[in-house]
XYZ file of C-alpha atoms in Angstrom:
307
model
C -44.037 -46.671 3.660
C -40.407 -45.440 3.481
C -40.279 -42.160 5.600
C -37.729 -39.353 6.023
C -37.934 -37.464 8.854
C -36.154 -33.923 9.081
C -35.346 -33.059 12.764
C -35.826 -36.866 14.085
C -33.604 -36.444 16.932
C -35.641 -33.447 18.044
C -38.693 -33.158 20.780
C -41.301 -34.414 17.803
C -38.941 -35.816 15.554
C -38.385 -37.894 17.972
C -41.904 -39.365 18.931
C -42.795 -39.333 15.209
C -40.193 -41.749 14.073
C -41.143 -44.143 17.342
C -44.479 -44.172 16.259
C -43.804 -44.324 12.765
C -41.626 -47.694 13.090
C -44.177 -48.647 15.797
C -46.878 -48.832 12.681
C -44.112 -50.827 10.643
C -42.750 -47.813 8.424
C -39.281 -47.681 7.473
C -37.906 -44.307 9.133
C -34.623 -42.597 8.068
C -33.797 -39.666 10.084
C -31.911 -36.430 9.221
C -30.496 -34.238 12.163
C -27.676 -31.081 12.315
C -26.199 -32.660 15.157
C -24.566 -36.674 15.553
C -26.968 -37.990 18.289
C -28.046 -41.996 18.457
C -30.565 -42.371 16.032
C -29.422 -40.228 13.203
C -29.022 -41.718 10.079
C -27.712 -38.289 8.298
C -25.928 -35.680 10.155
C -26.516 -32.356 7.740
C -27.354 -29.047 8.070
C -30.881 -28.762 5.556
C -30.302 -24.803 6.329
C -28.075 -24.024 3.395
C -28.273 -27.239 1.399
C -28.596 -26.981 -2.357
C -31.139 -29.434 -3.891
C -28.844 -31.371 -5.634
C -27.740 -31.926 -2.089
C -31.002 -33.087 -0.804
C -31.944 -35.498 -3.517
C -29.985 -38.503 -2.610
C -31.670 -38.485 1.034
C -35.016 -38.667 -0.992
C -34.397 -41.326 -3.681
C -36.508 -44.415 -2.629
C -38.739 -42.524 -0.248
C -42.505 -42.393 -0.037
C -43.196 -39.287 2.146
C -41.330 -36.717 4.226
C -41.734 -35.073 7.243
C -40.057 -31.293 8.280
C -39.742 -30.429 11.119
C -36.831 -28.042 11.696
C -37.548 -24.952 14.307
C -36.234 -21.508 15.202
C -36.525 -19.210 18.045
C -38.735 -16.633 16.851
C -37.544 -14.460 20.095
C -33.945 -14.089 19.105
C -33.395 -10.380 19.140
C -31.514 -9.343 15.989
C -29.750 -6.656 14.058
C -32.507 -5.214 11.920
C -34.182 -6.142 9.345
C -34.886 -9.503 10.758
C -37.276 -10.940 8.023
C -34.681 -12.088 5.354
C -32.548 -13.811 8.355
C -36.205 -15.619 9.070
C -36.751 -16.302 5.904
C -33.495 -18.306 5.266
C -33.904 -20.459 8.153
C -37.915 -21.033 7.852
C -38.473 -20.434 3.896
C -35.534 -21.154 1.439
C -34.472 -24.386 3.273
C -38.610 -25.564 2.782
C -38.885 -24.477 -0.701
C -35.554 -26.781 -1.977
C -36.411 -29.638 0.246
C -39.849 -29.778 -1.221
C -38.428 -29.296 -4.835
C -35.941 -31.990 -4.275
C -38.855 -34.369 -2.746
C -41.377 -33.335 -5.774
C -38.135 -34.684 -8.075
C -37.373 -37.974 -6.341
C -41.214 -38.656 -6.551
C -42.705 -38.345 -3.238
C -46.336 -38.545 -2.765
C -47.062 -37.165 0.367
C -45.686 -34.750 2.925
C -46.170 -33.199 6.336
C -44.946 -29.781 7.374
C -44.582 -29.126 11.531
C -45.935 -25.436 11.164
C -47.349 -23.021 13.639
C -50.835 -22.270 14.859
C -49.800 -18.220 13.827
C -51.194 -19.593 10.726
C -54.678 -20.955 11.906
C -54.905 -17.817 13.917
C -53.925 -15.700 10.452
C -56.817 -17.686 8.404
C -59.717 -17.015 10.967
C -58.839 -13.429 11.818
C -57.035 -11.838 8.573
C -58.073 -8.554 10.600
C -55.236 -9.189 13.571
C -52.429 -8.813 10.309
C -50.576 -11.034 11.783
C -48.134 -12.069 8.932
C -47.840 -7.922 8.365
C -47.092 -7.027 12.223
C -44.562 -10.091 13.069
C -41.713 -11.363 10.927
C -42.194 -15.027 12.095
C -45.708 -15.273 11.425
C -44.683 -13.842 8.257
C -42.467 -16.222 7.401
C -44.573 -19.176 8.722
C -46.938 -18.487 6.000
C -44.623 -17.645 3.327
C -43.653 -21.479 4.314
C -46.133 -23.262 4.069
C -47.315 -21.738 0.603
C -43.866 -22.162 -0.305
C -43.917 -25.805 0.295
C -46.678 -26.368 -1.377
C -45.922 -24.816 -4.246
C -42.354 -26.538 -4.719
C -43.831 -29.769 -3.913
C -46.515 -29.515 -6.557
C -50.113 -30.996 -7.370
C -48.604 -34.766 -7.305
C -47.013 -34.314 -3.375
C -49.747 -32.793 -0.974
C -47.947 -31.448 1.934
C -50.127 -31.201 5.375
C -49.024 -28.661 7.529
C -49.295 -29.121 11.289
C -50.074 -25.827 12.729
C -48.395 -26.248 16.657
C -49.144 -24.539 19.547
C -47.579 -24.911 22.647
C -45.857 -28.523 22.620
C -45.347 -30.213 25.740
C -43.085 -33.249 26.495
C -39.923 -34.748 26.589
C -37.635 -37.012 24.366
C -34.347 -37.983 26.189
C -32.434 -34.731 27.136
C -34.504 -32.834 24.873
C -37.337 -30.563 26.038
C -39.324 -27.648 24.649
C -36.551 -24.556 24.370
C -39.146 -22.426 27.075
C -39.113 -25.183 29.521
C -35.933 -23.953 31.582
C -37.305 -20.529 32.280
C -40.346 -21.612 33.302
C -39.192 -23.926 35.814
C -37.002 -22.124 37.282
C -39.949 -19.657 37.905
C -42.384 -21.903 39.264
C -39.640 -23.582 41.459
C -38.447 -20.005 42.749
C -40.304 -18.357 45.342
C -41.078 -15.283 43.304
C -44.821 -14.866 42.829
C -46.644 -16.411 39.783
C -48.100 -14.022 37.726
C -50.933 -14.253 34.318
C -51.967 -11.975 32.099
C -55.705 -12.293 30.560
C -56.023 -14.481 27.437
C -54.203 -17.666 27.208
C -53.300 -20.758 24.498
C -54.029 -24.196 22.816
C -51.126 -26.611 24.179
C -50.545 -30.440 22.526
C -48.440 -33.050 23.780
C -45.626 -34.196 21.864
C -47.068 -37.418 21.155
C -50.408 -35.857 19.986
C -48.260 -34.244 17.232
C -46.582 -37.201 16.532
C -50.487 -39.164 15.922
C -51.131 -36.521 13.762
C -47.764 -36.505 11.628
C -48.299 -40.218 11.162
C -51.727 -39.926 10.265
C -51.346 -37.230 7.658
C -48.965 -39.040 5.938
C -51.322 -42.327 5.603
C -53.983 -39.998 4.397
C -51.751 -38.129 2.579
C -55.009 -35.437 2.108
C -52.616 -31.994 1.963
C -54.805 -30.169 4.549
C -54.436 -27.711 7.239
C -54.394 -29.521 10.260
C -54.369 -27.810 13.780
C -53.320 -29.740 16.736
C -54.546 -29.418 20.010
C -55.241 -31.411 23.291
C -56.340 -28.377 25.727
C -56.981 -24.959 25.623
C -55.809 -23.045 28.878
C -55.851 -19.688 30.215
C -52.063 -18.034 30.978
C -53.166 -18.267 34.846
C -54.233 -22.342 33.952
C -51.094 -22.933 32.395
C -48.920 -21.176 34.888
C -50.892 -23.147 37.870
C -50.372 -26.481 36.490
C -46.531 -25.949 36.013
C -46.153 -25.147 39.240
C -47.978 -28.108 40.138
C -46.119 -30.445 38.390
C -42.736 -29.182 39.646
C -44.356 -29.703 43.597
C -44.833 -26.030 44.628
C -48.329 -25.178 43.651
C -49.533 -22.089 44.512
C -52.140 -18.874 43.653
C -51.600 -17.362 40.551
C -52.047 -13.346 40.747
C -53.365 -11.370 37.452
C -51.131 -9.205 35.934
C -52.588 -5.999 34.891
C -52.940 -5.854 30.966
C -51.721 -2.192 31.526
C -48.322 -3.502 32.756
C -47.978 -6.371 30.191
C -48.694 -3.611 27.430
C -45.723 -0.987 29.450
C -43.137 -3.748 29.448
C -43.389 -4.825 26.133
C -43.486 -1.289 24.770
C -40.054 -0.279 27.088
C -38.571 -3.488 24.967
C -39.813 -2.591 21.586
C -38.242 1.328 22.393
C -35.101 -1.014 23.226
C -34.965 -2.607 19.904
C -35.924 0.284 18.048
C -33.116 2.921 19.961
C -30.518 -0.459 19.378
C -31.572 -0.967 15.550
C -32.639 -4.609 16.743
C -35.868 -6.975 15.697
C -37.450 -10.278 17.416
C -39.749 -12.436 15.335
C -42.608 -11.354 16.928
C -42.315 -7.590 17.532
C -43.372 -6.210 21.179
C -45.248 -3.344 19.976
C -48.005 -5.871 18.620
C -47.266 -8.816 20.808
C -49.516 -7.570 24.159
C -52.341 -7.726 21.728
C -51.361 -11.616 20.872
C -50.615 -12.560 24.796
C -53.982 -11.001 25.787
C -55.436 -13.042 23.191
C -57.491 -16.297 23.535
C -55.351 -18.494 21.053
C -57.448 -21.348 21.461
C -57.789 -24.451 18.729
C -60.859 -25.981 17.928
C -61.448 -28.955 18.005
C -59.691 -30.264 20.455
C -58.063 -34.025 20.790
C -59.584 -34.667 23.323
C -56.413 -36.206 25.116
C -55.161 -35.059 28.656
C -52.144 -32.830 28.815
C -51.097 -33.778 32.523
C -48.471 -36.536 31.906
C -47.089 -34.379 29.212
C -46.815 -31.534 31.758
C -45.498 -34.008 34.565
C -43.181 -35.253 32.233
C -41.651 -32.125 30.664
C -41.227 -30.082 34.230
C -40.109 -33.384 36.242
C -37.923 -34.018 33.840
C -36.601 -30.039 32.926
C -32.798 -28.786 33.738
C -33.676 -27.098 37.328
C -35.276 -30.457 37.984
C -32.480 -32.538 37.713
């Protein structure tokens, strides 16, 4: 198959297109930035579809995967900014890809969306712009794309890995944390985590079975304190990790949502509802069944504090 992949110098992009060409598809990559490996340097953000069509012409399938930081704190209301970066851009790549003829499509989504469809009572999509937005995309997509173009949307959790310089956007912080001597603290609650080539089997799959389903991708499921533990491992000072009270998770959060509020600021997921999320099992079943540890080694030996 002839596949264009949106964000193929990225984290995923990246391990997609490798394995991709490693199962003899033709790859074509679009990025924002000039990096080796990019066919097209453009910005898919505010391109028209007219724009978009002559990338498409002569492809079978597509894969999108452009990200934002959904903590960015900004001037209020911070749903149409989200929506222009996660939504708009979706919607007119789609239409252009339903035009040229594409039969098959894979979104890189998030697993707000899984966690939306098996507990509508959390609102999620009502009490966070991002997750909002994350599910206006998808439907979005779909719709633009049509009945002849199923689009599979990847719902991500955390994604561990590395591909060259690039590394998750959280990694930094986090290492410099577990390589500090500050203590290592956990709330309750915790997360599904993937590696970046676990994403990348599942991108490539979805577009040979070209089915259109919700697909959520997961290799382990670990507690906050689990996740915390092994990232001090991996960076060669392991060490307890304490509980943090839920009282004092809930008390700093709050103090930052008062911030926003008093400064007439938003994040994409709002810290009035987010202690609820972090003290949260946000698990994925089922699971790959794939170990995380090299993807852990690999993303913390390899993250800026770590040379």
């Amino acid at each position: 198959m002839r596949i264009l992949v949106v964000g193929g110098s990225g984290l995923i992009g990246t391990h997609v297109v490798d394995l991709l060409r490693e199962r003899g598809h033709v790859v074509t990559t679009v990025a924002r930035t000039a990096r080796a490996g990019v066919d097209h340097v453009l910005d898919v953000g505010p391109a028209l579809v007219d724009d978009l069509r002559p990338l498409l012409t002569g492809q079978d399938g597509i894969v999108y995967g452009i990200r934002v930081d959904e903590q960015r704190v900004l001037p209020a209301p911070i749903h149409p900014v989200l929506r222009a970066e996660l939504v708009d851009p979706v919607e007119r790549m789609f239409t252009a890809a339903r035009h040229a003829g594409l039969t098959r499509g894979v979104l890189l989504g998030s697993y707000y969306t899984y966690h939306d469809r098996l507990r509508p009572q959390w609102r999620l999509g009502d009490r966070h712009a991002y997750i909002r937005c994350r599910l206006e995309q998808a439907r979005q997509a779909r719709t633009a794309a049509g009945p002849d173009l199923p689009v599979t949307v990847l719902e991500l959790p955390f994604v561990f890995g590395r591909a060259g310089d690039r590394l998750p956007n959280w990694a930094g912080p986090l290492d410099r944390w577990a390589r500090s001597a500050a203590p290592l603290l956990a709330p309750v609650g915790g997360t599904a985590a993937a590696s970046a080539g676990s994403v990348a089997v599942a991108a490539v799959g979805a577009l040979e079975g070209a089915d259109g389903a919700d697909v959520p991708v997961a290799d382990a499921n670990l507690t906050w304190a689990e996740m915390v533990g092994r990232i001090a491992g991996a960076v060669g000072r392991p060490r307890p990790v304490r509980r943090l009270p839920a009282g004092a998770l809930r008390g700093g959060l709050w103090l930052g949502g008062a911030l926003q509020a008093l400064t007439r600021k938003e994040s994409g997921l709002d810290p009035a509802h987010l202690a609820d999320l972090l003290l949260a099992e946000l698990f994925i079943e089922p699971l790959t069944g794939r170990s995380l540890d090299p993807a852990i080694r690999e993303t913390f030996a390899a993250s800026p504090a770590g040379g």
